[in-house]
PDB file of C-alpha atoms in Angstrom:
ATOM      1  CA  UNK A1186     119.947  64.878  96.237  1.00 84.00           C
ATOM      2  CA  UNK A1187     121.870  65.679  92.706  1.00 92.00           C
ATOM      3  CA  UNK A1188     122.088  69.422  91.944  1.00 95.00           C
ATOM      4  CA  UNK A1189     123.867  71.617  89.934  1.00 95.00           C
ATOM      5  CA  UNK A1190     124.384  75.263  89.723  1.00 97.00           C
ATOM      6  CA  UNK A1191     123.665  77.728  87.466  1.00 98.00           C
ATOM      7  CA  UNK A1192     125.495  81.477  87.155  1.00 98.00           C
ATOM      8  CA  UNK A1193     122.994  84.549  88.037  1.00 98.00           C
ATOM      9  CA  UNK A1194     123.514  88.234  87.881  1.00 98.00           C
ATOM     10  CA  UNK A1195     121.590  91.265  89.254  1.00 98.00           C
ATOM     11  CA  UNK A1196     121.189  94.201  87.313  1.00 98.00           C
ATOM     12  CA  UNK A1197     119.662  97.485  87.586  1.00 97.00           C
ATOM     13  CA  UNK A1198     118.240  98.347  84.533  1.00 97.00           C
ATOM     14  CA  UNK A1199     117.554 102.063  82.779  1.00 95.00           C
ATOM     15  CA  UNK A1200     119.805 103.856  85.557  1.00 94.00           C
ATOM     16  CA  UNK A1201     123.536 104.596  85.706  1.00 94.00           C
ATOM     17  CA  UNK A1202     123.803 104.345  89.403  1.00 94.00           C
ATOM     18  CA  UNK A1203     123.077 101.293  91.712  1.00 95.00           C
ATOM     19  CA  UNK A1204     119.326 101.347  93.636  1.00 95.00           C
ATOM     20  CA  UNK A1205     117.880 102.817  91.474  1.00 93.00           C
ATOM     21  CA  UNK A1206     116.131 101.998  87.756  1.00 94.00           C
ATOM     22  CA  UNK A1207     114.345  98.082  87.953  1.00 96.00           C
ATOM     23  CA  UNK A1208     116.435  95.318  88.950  1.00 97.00           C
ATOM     24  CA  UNK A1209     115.896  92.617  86.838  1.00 98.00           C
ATOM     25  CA  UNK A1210     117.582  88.800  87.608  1.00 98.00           C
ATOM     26  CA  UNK A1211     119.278  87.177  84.743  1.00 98.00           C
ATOM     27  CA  UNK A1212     120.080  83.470  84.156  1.00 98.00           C
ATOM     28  CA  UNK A1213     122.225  82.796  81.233  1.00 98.00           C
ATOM     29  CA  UNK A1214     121.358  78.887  80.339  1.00 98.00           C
ATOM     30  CA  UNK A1215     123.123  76.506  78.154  1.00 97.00           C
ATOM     31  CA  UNK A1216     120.098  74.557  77.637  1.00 97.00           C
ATOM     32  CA  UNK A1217     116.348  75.303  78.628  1.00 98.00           C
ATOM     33  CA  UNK A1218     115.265  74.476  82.157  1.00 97.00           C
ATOM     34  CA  UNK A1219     112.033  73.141  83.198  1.00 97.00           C
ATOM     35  CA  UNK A1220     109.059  76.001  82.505  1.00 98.00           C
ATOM     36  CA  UNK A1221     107.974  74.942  86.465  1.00 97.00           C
ATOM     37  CA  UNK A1222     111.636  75.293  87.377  1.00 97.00           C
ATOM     38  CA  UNK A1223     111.902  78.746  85.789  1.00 98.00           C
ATOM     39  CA  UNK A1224     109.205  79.738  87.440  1.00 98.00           C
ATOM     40  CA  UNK A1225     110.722  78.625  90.591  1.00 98.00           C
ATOM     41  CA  UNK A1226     113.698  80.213  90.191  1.00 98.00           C
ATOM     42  CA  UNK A1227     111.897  83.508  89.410  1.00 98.00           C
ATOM     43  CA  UNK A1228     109.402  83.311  92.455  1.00 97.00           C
ATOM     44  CA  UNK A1229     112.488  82.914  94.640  1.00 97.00           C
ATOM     45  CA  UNK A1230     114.311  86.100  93.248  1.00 97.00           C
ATOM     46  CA  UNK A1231     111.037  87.994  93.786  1.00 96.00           C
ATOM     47  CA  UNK A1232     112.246  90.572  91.362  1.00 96.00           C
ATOM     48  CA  UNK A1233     109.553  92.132  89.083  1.00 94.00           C
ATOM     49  CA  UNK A1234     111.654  89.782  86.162  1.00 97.00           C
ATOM     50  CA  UNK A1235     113.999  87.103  85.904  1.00 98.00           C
ATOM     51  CA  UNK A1236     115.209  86.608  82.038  1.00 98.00           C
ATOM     52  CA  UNK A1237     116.837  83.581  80.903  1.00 98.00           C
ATOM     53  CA  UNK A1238     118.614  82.540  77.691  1.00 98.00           C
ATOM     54  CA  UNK A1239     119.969  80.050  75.477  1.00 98.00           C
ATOM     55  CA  UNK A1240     122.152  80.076  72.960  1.00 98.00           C
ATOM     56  CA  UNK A1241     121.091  79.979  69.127  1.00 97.00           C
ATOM     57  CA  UNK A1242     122.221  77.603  66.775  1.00 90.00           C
ATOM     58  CA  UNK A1243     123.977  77.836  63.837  1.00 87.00           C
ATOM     59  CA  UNK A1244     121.999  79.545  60.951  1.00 87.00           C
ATOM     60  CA  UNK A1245     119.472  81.143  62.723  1.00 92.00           C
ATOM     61  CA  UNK A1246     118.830  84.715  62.742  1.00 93.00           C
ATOM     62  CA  UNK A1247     119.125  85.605  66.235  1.00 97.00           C
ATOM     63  CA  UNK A1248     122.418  85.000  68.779  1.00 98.00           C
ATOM     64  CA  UNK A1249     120.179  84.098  71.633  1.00 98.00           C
ATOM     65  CA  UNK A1250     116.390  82.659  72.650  1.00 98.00           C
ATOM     66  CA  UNK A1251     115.305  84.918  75.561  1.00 98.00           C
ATOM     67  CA  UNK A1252     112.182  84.524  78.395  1.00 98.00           C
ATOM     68  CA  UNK A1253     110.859  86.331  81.403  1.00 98.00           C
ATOM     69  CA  UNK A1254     109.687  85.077  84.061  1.00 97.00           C
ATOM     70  CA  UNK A1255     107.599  87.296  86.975  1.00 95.00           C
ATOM     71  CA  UNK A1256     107.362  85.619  90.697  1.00 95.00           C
ATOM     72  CA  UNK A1257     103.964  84.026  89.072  1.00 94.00           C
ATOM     73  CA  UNK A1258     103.906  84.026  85.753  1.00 94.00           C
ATOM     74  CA  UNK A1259     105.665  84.092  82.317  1.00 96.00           C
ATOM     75  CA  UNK A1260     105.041  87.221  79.959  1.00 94.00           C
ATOM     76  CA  UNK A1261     105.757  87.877  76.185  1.00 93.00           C
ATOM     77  CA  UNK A1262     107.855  90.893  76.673  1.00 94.00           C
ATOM     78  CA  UNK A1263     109.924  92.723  78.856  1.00 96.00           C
ATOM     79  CA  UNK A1264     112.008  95.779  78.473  1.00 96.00           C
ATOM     80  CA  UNK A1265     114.289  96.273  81.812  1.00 97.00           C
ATOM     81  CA  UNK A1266     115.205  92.307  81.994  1.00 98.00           C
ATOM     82  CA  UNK A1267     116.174  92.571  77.641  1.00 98.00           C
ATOM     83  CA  UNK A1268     118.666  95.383  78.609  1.00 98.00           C
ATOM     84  CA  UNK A1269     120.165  93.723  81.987  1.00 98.00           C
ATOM     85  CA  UNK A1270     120.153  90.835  79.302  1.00 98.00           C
ATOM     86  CA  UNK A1271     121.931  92.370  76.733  1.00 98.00           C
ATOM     87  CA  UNK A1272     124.136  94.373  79.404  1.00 98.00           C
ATOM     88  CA  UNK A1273     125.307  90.539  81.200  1.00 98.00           C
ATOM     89  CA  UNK A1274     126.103  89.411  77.432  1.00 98.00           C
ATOM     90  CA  UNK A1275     128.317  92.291  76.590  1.00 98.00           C
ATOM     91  CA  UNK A1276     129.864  93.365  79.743  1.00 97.00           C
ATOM     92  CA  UNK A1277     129.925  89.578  81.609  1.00 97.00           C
ATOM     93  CA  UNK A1278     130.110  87.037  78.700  1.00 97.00           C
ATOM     94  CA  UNK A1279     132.207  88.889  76.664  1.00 92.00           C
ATOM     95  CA  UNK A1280     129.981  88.806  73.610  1.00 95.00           C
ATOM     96  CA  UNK A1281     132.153  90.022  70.414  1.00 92.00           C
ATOM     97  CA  UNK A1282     130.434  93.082  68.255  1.00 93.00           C
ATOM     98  CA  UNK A1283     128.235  95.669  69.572  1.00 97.00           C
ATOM     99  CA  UNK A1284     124.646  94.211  68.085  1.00 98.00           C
ATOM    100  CA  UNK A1285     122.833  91.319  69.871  1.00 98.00           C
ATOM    101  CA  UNK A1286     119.600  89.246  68.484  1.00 98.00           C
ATOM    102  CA  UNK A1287     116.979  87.882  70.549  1.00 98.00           C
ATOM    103  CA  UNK A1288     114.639  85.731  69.549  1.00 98.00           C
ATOM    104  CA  UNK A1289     111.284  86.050  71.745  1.00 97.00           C
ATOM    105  CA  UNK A1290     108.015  85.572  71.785  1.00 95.00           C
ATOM    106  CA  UNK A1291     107.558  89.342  70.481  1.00 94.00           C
ATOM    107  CA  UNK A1292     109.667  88.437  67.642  1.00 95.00           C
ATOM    108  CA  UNK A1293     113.638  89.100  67.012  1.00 96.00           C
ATOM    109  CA  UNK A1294     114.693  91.702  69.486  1.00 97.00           C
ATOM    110  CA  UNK A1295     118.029  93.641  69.150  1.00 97.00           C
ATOM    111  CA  UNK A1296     120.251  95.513  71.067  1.00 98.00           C
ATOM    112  CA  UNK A1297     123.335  97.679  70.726  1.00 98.00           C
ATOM    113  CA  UNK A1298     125.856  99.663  72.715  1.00 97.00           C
ATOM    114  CA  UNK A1299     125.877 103.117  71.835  1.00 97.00           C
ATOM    115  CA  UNK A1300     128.632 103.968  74.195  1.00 95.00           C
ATOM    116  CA  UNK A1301     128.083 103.403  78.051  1.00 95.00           C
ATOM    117  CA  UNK A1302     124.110 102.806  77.001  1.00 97.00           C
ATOM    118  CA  UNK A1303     122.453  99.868  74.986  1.00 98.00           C
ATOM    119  CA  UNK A1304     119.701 100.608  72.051  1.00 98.00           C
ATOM    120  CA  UNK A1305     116.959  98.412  72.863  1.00 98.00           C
ATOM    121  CA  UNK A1306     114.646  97.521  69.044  1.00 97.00           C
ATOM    122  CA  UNK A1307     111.281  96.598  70.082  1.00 96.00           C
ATOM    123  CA  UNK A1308     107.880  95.909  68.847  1.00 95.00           C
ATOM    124  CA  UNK A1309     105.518  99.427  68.924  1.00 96.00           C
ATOM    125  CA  UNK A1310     102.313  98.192  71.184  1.00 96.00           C
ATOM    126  CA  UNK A1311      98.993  99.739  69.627  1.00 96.00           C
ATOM    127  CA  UNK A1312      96.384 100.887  71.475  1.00 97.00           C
ATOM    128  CA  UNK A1313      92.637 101.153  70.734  1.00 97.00           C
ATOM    129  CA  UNK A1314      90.092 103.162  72.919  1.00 97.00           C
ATOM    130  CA  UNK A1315      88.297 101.647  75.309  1.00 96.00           C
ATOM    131  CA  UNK A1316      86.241 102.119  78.322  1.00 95.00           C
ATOM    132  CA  UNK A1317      87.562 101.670  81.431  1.00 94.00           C
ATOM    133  CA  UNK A1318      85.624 100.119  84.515  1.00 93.00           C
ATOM    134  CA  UNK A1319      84.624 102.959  87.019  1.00 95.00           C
ATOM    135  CA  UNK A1320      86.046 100.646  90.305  1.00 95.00           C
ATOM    136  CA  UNK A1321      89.281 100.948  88.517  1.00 96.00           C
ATOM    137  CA  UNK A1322      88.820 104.628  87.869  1.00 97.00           C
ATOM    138  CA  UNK A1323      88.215 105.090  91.817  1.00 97.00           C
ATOM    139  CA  UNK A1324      90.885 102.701  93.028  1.00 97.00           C
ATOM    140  CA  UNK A1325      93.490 105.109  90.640  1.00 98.00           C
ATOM    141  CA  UNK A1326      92.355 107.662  93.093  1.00 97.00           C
ATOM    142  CA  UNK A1327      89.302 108.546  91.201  1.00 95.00           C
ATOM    143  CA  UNK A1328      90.450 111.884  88.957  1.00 97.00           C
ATOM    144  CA  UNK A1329      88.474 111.966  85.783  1.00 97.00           C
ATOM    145  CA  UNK A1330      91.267 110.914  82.773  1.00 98.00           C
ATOM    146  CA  UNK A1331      91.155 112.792  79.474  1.00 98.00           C
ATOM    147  CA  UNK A1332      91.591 109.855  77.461  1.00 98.00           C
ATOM    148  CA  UNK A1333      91.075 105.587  78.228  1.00 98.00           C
ATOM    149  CA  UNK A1334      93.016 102.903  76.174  1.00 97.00           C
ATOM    150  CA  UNK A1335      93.303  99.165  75.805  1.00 96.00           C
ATOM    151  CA  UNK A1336      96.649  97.940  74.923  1.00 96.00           C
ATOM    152  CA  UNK A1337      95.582  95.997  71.446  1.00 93.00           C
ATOM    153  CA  UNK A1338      98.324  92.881  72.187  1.00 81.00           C
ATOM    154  CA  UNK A1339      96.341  89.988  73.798  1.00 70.00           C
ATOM    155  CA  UNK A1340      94.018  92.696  75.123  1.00 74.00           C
ATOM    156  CA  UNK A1341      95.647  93.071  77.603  1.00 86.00           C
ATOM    157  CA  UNK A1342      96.456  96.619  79.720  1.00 94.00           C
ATOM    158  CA  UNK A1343      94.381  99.549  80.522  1.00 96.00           C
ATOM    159  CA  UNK A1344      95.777 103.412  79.390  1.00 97.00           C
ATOM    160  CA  UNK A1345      94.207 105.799  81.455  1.00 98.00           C
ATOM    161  CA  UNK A1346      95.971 109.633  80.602  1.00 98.00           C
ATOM    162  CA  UNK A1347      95.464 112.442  82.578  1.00 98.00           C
ATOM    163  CA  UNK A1348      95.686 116.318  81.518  1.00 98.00           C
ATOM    164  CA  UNK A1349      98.257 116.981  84.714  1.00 98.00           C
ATOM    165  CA  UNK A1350     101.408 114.798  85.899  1.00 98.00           C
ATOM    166  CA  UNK A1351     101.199 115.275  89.344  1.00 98.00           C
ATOM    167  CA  UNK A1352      98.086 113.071  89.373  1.00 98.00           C
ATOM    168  CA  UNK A1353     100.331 110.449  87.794  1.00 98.00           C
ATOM    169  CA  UNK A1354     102.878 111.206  90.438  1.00 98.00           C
ATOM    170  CA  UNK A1355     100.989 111.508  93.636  1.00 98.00           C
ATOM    171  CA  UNK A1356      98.768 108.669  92.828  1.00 98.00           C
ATOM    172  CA  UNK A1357      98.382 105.961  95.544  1.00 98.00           C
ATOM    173  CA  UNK A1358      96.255 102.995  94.024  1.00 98.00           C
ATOM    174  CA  UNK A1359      94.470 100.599  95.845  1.00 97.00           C
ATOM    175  CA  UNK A1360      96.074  97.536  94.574  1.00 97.00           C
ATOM    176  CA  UNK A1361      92.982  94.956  96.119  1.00 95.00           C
ATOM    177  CA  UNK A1362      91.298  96.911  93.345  1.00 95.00           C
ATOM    178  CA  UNK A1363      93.691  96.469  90.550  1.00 95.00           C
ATOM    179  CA  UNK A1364      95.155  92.547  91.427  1.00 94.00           C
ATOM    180  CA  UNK A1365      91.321  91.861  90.429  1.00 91.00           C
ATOM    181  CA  UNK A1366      91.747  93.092  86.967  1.00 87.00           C
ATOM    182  CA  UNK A1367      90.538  90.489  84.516  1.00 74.00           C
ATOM    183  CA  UNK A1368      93.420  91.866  82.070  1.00 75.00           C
ATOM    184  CA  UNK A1369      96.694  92.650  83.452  1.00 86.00           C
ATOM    185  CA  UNK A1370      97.130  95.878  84.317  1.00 94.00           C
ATOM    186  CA  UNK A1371      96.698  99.601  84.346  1.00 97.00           C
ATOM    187  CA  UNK A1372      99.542 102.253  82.562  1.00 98.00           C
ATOM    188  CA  UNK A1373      98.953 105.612  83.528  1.00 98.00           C
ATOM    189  CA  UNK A1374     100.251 108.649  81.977  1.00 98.00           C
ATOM    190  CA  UNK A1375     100.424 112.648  81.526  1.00 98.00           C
ATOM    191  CA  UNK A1376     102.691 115.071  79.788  1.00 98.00           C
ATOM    192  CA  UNK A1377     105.966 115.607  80.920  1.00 98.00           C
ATOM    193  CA  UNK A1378     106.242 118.508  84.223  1.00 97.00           C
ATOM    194  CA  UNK A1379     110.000 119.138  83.550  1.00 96.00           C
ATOM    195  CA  UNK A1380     112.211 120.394  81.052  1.00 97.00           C
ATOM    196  CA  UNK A1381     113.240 117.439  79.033  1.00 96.00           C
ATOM    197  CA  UNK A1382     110.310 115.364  79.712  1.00 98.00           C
ATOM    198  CA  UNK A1383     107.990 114.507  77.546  1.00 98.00           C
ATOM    199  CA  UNK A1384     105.473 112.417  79.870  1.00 98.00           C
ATOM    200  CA  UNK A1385     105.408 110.944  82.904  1.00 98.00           C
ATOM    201  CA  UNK A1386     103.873 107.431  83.458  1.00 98.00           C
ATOM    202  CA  UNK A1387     103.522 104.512  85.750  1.00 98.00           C
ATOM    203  CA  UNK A1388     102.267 101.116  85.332  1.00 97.00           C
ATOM    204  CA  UNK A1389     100.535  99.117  87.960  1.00 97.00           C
ATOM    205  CA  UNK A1390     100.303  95.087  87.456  1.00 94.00           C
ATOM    206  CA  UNK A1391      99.463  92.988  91.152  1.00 94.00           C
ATOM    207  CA  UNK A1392      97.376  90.797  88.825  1.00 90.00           C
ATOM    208  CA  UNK A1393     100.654  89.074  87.925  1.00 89.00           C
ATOM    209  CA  UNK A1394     102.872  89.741  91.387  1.00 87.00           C
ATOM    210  CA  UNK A1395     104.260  93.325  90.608  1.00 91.00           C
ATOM    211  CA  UNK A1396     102.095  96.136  92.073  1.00 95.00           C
ATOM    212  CA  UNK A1397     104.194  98.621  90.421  1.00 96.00           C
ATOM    213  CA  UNK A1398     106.821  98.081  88.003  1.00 95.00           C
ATOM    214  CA  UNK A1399     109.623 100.740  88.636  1.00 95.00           C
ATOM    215  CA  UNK A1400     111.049 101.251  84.647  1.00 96.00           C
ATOM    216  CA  UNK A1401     109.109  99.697  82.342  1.00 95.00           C
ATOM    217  CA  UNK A1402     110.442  99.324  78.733  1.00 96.00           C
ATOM    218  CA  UNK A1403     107.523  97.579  77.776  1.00 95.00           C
ATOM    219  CA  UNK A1404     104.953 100.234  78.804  1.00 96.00           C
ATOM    220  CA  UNK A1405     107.284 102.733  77.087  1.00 98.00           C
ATOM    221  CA  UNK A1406     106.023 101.337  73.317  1.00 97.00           C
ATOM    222  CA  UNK A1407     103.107 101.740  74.306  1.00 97.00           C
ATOM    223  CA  UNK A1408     103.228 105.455  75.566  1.00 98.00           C
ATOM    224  CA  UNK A1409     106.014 106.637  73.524  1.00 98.00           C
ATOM    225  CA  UNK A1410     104.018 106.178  70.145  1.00 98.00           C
ATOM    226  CA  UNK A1411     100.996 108.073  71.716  1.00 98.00           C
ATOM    227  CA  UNK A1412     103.390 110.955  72.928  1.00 98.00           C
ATOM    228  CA  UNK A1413     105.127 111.191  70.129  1.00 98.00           C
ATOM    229  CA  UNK A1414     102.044 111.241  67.860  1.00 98.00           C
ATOM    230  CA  UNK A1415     100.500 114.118  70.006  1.00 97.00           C
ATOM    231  CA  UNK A1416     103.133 115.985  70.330  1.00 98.00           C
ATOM    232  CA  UNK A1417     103.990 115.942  65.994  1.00 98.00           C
ATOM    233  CA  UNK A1418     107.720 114.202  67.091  1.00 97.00           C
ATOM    234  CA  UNK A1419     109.678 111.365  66.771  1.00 98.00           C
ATOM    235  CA  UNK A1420     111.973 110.835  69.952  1.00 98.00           C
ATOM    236  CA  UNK A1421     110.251 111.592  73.673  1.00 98.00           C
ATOM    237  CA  UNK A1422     111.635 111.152  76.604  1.00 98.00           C
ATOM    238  CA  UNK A1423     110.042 109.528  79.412  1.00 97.00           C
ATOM    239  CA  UNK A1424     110.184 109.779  82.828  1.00 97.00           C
ATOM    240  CA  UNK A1425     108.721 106.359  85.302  1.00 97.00           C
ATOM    241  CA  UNK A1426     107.828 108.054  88.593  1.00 97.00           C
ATOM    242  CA  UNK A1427     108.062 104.335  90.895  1.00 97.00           C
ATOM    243  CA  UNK A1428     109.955 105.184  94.083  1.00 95.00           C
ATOM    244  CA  UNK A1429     112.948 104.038  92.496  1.00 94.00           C
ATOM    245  CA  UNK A1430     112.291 106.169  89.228  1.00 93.00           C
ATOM    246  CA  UNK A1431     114.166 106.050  85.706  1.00 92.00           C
ATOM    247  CA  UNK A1432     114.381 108.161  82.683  1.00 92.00           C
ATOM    248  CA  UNK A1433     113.881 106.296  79.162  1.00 96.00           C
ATOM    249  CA  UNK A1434     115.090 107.304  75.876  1.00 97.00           C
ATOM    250  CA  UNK A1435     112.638 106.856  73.061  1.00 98.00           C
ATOM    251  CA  UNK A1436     112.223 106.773  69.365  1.00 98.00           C
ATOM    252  CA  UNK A1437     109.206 106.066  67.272  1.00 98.00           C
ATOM    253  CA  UNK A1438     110.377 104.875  63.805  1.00 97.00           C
ATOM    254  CA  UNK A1439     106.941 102.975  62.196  1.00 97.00           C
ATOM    255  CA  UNK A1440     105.943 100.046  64.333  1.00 96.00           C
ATOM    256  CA  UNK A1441     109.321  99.548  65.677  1.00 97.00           C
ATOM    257  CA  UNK A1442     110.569 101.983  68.879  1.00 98.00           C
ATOM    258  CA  UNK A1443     114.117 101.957  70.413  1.00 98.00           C
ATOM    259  CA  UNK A1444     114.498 102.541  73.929  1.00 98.00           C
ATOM    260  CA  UNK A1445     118.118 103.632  75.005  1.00 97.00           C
ATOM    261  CA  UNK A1446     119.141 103.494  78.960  1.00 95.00           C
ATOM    262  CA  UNK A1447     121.844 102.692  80.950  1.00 96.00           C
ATOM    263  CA  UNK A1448     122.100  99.310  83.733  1.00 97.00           C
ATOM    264  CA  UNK A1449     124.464  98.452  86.182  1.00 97.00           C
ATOM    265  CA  UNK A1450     125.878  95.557  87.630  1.00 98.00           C
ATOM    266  CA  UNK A1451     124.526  94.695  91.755  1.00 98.00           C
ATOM    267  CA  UNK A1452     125.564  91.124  92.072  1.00 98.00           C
ATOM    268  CA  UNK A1453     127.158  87.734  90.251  1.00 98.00           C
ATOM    269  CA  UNK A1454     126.997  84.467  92.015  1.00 98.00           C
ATOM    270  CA  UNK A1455     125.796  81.039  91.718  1.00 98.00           C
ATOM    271  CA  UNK A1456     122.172  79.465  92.117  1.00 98.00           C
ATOM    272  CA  UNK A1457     121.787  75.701  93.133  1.00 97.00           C
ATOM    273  CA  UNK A1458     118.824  73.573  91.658  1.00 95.00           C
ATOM    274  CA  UNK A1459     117.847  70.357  91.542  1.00 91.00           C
ATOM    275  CA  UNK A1460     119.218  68.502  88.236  1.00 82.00           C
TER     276      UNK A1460
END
């Protein structure tokens, strides 16, 4: 059988030591793959994401076309695989200049080294409130929230926020509960228990083959612009309490917020496909 083989890098993402931040798998291409073979790919890595990208072509706005890929399915946007994206094309590729463009299905993203971290540009995610389902409530461990949300992109994720972060950190969901969800997923989040922290959150999602994502720059626009507008500021600092844990930079400039972390490199090597 033909094959051919394909570089791919491991990198943990919003932490500057290894094991611990999100891994992410990334897959530079010189030309898209197969959507089924992506998928492939990313159900074999079993990593929460698996980002691939292509180069531009002359004249267009952005240096790169970017996806991610969970073990089941695609999704429009992903923070930890962008910034083990951007971190491969600087520190691997040996991209020239310190500002990256990638085009998405989010829109243009950008990145930028600000010394041993990368800037991260991303879309804010609104919110709207919403009720949400009492079986959910109990499988969260059943504490009454202080506030429910629907993430307003492509309706998709609960908010639930609760007055006191060690609910958010002590919480043990029942994920037969939550991989039901007709949605996506469920973000939960408090204020911040430590100095320097401005919340605490987590996000749950076994409806699409993560029960809980360990740093999520994704959830972060959503929670950062609600922090930030409670708390009368524009840059918060968040704290994902996963096992594995990461702290994430964040500012809130109009519909746009920048997340700023560090990622490290765990492995380069080779994948073999059909082709």
């Amino acid at each position: 059988m033909k094959t051919q083989t394909l570089p791919i890098y491991q990198v943990d993402a919003f932490t500057d030591i290894l094991f611990a931040g999100n891994p992410a798998a990334v897959v530079p291409l010189p030309q898209w793959l197969a959507d089924d073979v992506m998928q492939k790919i990313a159900m074999e890595n079993n990593l929460s994401e698996t980002a691939f990208f292509v180069p531009c072509g002359a004249g267009d706005e952005a240096d790169f076309h970017i996806r991610w890929f969970t073990p089941t399915v695609e999704v429009p946007l992903c923070g930890h695989a962008t910034l083990a994206s951007a971190f491969v094309i600087f520190y691997q590729l040996g991209f020239e200049g310190d500002l990256v463009k990638l085009q998405s299905q989010s829109g243009v993203l950008s990145a930028t080294r600000d010394g041993d971290a990368i800037v991260l540009d991303f879309p804010k995610q609104p919110i709207k409130s919403s009720t949400v389902p009492d079986d959910v409530i109990a499988a969260l461990g059943g504490e009454t929230p202080i506030e429910t949300y629907r993430v307003t992109s492509r309706d998709t994720d609960h908010v639930v926020v609760y007055r006191d972060a060690k609910v958010v950190r002590e919480m043990r969901p029942d994920m037969s509960v939550l991989g039901k969800l007709t949605g996506r997923g469920v973000i939960v989040t408090a204020p911040g228990d430590k100095t320097g922290l401005d919340m605490v959150s987590r996000f749950f999602v076994p409806a699409i083959g993560i029960n809980e994502d360990p740093v999520t720059g994704y959830m972060h626009c959503v929670v950062a612009p609600y922090w930030a507008d409670k708390l009368g500021q524009k840059n918060v600092v968040g704290y994902q309490a996963s096992a594995r844990g990461g702290v994430v930079a964040c500012s809130v400039d109009g519909d746009r917020v920048g997340l700023k972390g560090e990622a490290v490199l765990y492995l380069k090597g080779e994948i073999t496909i059909p082709g």
